[in-house]
Every structure is written in C-alpha cells, then in structure tokens.
Short mmCIF file of C-alpha atoms and ligand atoms in Angstrom, two decimals:
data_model
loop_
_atom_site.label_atom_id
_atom_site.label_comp_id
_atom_site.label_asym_id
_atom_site.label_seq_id
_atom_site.Cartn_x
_atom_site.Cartn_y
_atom_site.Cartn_z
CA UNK P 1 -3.09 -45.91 8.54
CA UNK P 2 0.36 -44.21 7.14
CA UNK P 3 -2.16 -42.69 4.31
CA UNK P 4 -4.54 -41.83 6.63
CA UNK P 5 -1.99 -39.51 8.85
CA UNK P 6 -0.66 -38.42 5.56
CA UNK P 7 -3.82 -36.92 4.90
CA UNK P 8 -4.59 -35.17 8.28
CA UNK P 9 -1.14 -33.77 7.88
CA UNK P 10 -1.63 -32.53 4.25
CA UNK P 11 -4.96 -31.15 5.04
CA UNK P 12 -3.21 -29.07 8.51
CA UNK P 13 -0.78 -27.60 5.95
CA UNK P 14 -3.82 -26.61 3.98
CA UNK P 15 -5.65 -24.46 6.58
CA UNK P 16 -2.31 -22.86 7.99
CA UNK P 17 -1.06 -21.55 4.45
CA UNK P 18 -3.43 -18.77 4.81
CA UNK P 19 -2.58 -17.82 7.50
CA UNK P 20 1.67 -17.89 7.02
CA UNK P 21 1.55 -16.01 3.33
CA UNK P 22 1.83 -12.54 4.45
CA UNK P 23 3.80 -12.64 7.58
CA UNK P 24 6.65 -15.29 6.02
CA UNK P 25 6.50 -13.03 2.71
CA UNK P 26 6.45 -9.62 4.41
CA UNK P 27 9.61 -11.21 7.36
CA UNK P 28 11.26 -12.95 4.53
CA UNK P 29 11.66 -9.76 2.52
CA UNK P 30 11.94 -7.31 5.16
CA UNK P 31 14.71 -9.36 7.11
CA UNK P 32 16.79 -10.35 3.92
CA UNK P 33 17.04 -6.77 3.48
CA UNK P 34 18.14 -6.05 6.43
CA UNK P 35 21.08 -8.45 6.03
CA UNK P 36 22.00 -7.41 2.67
CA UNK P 37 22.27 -3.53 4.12
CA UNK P 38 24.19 -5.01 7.14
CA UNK P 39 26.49 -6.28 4.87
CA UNK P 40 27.18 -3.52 2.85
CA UNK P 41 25.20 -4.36 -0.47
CA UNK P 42 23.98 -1.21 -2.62
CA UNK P 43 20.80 0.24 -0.79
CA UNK P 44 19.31 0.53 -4.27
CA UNK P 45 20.53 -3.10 -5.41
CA UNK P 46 18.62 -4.37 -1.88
CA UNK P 47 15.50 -2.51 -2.46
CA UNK P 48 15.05 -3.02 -6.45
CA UNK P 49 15.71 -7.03 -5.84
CA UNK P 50 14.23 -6.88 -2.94
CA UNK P 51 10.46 -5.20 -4.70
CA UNK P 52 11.14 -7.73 -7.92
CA UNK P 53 11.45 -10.87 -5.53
CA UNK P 54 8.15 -9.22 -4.08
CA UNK P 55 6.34 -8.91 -7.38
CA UNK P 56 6.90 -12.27 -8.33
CA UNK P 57 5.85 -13.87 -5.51
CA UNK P 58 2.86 -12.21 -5.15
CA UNK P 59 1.53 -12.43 -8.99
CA UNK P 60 2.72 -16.16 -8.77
CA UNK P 61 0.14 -16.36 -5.75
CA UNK P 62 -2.50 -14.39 -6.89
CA UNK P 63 -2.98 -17.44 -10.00
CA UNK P 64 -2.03 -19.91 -7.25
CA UNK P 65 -4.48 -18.54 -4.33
CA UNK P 66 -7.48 -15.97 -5.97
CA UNK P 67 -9.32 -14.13 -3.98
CA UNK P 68 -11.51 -13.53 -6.82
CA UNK P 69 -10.33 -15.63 -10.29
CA UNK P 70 -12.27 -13.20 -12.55
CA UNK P 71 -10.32 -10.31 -10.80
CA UNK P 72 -7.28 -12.05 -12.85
CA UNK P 73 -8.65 -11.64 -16.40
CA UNK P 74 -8.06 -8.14 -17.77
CA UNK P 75 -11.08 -6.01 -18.79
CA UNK P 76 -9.41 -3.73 -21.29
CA UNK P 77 -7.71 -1.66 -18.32
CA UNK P 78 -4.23 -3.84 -18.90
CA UNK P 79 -2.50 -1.40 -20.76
CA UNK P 80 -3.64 1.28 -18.76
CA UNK P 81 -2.92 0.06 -15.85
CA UNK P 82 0.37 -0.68 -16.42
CA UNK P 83 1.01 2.73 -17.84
CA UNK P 84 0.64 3.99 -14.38
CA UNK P 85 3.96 1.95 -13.03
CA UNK P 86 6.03 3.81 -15.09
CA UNK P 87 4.42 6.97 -14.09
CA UNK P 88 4.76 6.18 -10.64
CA UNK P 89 8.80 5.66 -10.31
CA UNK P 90 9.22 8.41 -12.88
CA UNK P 91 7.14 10.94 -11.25
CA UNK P 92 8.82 9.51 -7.57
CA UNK P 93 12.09 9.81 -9.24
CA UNK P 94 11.45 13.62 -10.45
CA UNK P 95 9.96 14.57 -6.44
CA UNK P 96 12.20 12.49 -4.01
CA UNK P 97 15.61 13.61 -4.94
CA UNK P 98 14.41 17.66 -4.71
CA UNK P 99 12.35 17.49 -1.79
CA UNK P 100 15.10 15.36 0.15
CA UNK P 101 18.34 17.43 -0.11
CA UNK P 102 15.73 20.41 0.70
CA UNK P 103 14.78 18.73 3.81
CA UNK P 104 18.02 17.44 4.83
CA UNK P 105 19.35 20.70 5.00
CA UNK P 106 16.95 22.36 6.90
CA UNK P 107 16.96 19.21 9.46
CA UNK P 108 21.18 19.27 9.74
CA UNK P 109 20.14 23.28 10.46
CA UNK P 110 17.85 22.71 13.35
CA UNK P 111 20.04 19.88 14.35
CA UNK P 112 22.85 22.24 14.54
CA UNK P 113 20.88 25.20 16.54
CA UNK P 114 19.23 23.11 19.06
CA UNK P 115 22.97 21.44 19.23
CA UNK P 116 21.88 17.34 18.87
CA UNK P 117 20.46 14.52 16.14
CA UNK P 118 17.11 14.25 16.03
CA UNK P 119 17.32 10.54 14.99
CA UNK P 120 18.31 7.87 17.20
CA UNK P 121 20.76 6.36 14.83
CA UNK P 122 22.36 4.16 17.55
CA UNK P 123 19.07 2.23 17.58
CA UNK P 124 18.78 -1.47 16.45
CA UNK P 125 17.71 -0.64 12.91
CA UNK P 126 14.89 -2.67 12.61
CA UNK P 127 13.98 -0.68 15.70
CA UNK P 128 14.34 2.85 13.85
CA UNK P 129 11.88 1.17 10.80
CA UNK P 130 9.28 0.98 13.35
CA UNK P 131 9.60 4.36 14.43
CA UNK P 132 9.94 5.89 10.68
CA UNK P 133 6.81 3.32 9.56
CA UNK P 134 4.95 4.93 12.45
CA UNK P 135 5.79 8.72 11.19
CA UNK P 136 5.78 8.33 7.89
CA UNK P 137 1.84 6.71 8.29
CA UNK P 138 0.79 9.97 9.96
CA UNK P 139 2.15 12.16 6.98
CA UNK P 140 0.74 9.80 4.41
CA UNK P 141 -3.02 9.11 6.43
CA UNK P 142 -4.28 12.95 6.40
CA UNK P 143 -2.95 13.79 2.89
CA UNK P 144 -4.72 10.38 1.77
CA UNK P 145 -7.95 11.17 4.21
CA UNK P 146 -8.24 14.99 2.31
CA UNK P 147 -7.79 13.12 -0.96
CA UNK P 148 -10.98 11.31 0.17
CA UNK P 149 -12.97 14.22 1.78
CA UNK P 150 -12.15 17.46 -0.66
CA UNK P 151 -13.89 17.38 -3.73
CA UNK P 152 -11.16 19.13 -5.75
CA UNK P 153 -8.52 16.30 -4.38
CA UNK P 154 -11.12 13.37 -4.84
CA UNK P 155 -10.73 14.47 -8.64
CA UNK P 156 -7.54 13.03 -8.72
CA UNK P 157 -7.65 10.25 -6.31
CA UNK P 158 -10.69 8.75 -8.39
CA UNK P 159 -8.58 7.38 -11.07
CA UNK P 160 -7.03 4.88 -8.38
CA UNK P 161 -10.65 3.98 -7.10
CA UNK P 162 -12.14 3.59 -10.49
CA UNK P 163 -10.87 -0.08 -11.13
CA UNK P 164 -13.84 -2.55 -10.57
CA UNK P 165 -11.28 -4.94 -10.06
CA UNK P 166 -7.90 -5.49 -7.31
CA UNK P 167 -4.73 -6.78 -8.32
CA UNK P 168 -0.93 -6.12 -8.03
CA UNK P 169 -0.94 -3.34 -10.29
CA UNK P 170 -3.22 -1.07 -8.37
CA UNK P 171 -0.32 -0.26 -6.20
CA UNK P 172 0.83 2.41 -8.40
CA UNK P 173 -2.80 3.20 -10.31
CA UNK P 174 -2.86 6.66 -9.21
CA UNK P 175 -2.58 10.60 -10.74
CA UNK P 176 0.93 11.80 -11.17
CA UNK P 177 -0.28 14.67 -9.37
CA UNK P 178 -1.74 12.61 -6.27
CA UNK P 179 1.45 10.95 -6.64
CA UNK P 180 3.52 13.99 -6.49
CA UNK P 181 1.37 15.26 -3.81
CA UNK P 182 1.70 12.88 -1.25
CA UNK P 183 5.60 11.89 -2.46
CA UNK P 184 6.92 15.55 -1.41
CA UNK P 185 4.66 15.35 2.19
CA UNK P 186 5.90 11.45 2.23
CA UNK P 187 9.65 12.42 2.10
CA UNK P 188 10.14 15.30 4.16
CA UNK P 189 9.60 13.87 8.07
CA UNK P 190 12.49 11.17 7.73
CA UNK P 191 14.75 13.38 5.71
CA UNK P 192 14.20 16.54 7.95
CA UNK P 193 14.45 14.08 11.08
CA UNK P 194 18.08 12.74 9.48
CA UNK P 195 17.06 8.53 9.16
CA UNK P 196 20.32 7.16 7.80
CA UNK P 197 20.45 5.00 4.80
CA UNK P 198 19.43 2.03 5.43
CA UNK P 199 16.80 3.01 7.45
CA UNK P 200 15.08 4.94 4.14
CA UNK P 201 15.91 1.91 1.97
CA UNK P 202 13.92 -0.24 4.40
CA UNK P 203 11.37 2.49 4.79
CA UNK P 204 11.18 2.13 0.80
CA UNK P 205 11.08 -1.54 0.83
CA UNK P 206 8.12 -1.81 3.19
CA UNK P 207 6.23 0.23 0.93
CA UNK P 208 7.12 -1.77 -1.46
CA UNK P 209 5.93 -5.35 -0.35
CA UNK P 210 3.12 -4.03 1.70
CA UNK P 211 1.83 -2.12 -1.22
CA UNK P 212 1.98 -4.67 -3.11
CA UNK P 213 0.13 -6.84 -0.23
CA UNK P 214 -2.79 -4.09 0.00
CA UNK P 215 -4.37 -4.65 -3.38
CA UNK P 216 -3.01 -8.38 -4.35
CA UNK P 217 -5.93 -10.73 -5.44
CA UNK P 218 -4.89 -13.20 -3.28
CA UNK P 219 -6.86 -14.63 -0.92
CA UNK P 220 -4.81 -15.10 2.74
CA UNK P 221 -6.20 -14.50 6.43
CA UNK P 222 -4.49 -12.14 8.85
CA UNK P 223 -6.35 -12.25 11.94
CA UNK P 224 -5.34 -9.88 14.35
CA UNK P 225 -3.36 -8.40 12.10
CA UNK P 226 -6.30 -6.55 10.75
CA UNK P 227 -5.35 -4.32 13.59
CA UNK P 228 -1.75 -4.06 12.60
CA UNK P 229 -1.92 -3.85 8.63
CA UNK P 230 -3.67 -2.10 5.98
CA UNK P 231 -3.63 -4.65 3.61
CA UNK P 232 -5.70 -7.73 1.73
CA UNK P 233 -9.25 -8.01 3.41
CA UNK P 234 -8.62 -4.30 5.28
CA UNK P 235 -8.10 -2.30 2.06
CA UNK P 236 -10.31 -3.97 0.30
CA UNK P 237 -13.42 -2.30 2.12
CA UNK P 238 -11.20 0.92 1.25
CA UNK P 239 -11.96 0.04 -2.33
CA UNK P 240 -15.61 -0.53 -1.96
CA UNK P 241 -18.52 1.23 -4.08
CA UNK P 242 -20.28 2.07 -0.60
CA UNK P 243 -18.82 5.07 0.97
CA UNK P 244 -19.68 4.04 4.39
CA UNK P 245 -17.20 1.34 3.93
CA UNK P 246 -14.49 3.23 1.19
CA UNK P 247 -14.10 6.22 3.71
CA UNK P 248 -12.46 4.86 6.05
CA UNK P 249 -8.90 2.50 6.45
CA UNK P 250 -6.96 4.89 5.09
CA UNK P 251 -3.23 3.87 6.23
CA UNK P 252 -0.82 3.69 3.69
CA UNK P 253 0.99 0.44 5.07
CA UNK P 254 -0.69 0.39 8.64
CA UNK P 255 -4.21 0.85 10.62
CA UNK P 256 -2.31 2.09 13.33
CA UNK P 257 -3.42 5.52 12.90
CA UNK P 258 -6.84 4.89 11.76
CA UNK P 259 -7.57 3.36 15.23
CA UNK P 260 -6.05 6.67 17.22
CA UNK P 261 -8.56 8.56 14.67
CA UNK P 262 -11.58 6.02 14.63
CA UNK P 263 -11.76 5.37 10.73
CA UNK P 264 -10.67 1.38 10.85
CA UNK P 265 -13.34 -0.47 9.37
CA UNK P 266 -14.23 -4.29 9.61
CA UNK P 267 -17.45 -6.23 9.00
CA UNK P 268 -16.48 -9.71 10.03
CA UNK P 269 -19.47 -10.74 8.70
CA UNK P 270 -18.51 -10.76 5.18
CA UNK P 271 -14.95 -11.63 3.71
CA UNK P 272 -15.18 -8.23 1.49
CA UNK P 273 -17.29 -5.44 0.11
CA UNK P 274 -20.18 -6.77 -2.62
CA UNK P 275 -18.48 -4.55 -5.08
CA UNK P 276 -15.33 -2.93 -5.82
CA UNK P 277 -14.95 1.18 -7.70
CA UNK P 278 -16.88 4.22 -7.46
CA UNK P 279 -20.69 5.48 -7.43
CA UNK P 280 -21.38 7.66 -10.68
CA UNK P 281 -17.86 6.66 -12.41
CA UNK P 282 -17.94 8.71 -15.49
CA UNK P 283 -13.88 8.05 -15.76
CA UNK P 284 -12.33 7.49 -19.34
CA UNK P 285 -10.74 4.48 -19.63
CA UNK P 286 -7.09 4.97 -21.42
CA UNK P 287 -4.26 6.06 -19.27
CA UNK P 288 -3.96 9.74 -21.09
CA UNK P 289 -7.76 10.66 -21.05
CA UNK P 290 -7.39 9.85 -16.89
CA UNK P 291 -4.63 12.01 -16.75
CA UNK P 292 -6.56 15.23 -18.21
CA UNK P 293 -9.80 13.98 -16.27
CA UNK P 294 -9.41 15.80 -12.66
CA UNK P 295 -8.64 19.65 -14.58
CA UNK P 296 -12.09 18.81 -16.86
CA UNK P 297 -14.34 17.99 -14.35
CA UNK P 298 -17.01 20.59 -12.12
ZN1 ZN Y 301 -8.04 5.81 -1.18
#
C-alpha cells in the first residue's frame, strides 16, 4: 500500500517536471538577480553568474531531458559553433559601450528640453523590466522580421538558420554583422529613455536565460505560455526548413508582439517542425568561410 502511494506520487512528480523547468529556472534566475542588485552586488558580477548558473543548468538538462538525443551529438559544427560565442560578447562588447553613451546623451538632452525623466525610475523594478522587455521586443522584432524578408539581410541571418540541429549554443550562432546590426538598434530605446542600472542588467540577464531557453534541446511544456514566450516548442517552428512555419515567431524573448502583428505560429498538432535549417543551404561549414559567405553571394 505505502509502495503503491509511493508510486502514484513519484509518477505526479514525473508529469509536472515539464511543466515547472522553465518558469522555476527563468523566476529562480530572474529573482536572485534582483536580490543581488537590491543588495548592492556588481551589476556585471549578477549578470555574468547569473548567465553561467543559466548555462549549466540548461546543458545539464538538455542530457537529462532531450528533446531530440541525436540533437546532442555534434556533427562537425562543434568548433564552429562555439566560435560564434566569442564573437558574440566581443562584437556586443565593441557596439554597446559606443552606441550607449551616444544615446544617453541625447536622451538626458530631450529630458532636459521637455524639462522631466522619461523613465519611471520610482517604479518597483521588476515593474520597469516589464516595461523595457516590452520595448526592447519591438526594436529587436522588425530588425529580426527584415532580416527574414530582405534578401540582402537574409544573407547574413542564414548562418544562424543553417544548423540542422538546436542546442544551447545557437543562442549566439549568428553574423557579427547581424549581431552588430541589431545590438546598436537593441541598445538605443532604454539608453535614450534613461533605464537605470539595474534595470539594464536585468534587461541583459533576461536575454540571457531566455536565449538560452529559445534554442535548448530540452524537452519541457509551457502551455499558455506559448502566448507569453518565444522559446522551446515556439522557436522551434522559427527554425523550421518550411517557410510557412520559419517566417513567423519572430520575438527575441517574447510573442507578445508577434500577436499585435499576426506572425505567432502554433500547430498543436505536432510537438515541432519535421525538420530543422534552410531550403537550398549552400553554407560553408567552418566559422571563417560563414563569415565571408553573405559579401560572396548573388
Ligand atoms: Zn530568425
């Protein structure tokens, strides 16, 4: 009898994991953060610990929890792949710095001529993420959306839609000029709007874990979060060979904006798209021929 409830209980635990992985990960991360800033720790301590904490627990699931196993065993693009992290923070760290202090002067300048903040800094500040995740989506969902629908810009973005396969490091699989492109139009709403901080560090962070969430071979249910999130099952049909399916989901973090412009896509019929990359791929494989690709091509 005591076995028997043991087992009912074990096998409840069993069907709910799904379901708890990304919300406990994402409020776990996101609300540590939070408490770390509040207390004064190093915004760049909070967010590097913060992302690492992130990366291991989501490569520890993605062995623990596939949501494909062969998806897990490198094809030759390892190396290349992981080329493009570096790439990613170094071409970030060359953009951000530039196009903020740029931006933040010109906001404290229209801040000073229309006489008020244009932040609401005296808002809860999980409160003011919400409101920066929500502008920071619409300057990030028509950049990505023209990377999709003009040819010349497709060039580029190709090279992160190549992979036949999803995992972690897909995050930061892209061109350093896609990268550049959409890090200069990513920065300048909060910095010309004058978020604090803490705010940008969470803005960061979020990026962070979600990205990390969007392409992770790990195989969790969200529900009606498919509404809410552009992650797991959501960006997967981004990823998929047919472009009925690929063009569309195109939030960064969120589907918020894909609803207001009717691109969300769902087929609850199947769990994903029958295959994952792009229709005539023609894309050398190392990291150095990709990045000489997009000025070759047409
Ligand atoms: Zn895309």
């Amino acid at each position: 009898m005591e076995s028997a409830r043991g087992s009912v209980t074990l096998r409840a635990v069993h069907r709910v994991i799904p379901w708890l992985i990304f919300p406990v990960t994402v409020s776990a991360v996101i609300g540590g953060a939070t408490v770390a800033l509040a207390a004064d720790v190093s915004a760049s301590l909070v967010v590097g610990l913060a992302t690492f904490a992130s990366v291991v627990v989501v490569v520890t699931l993605e062995r623990v929890r596939p949501f494909r196993a062969e998806w897990n065993r490198p094809r030759g693009d390892l190396v290349t792949d992981a080329l493009y992290l570096p790439t990613f923070l170094g071409v970030n760290a060359l953009v951000e710095p530039v196009v903020r202090v740029v931006a933040v002067a010109v906001g404290v300048a229209i801040s000073g001529a229309i006489g008020m903040g244009m932040w609401p800094t005296e808002w809860p500040v999980l409160a003011q993420l919400a409101v920066a995740c929500v502008v920071v989506e619409l300057f990030d969902y028509w950049p990505h959306r023209w990377l999709h629908e003009v040819p010349s810009l497709w060039r580029f973005h190709a090279i992160h839609h190549n992979p036949q396969r999803l995992y972690w490091l897909n995050a930061t699989r892209s061109h350093p000029v896609e990268i550049a492109f959409r890090g200069v139009i990513n920065v300048i709403p909060l910095a010309l709007l004058g978020a604090g901080e803490s705010v940008l560090a969470l803005v960061a962070l979020t990026n962070s874990v979600l990205g990390l969430f969007q392409h992770a071979n790990i195989d969790f249910e969200m529900g009606p979060l498919t509404w809410i999130f552009s992650v797991g099952e959501m960006h997967r049909w981004h990823h998929s060979v047919e472009l009925a399916e690929a063009n569309a989901n195109y939030g960064s973090n969120f589907l918020f904006w894909d609803v207001v412009f009717g691109t969300r896509y769902r087929d609850r019929s199947r769990p994903g798209p029958a295959a994952i990359g792009i229709q005539h791929d023609d894309l050398p494989a190392s990291w150095w021929a990709q990045l000489g690709a997009p000025f070759r091509q047409g």
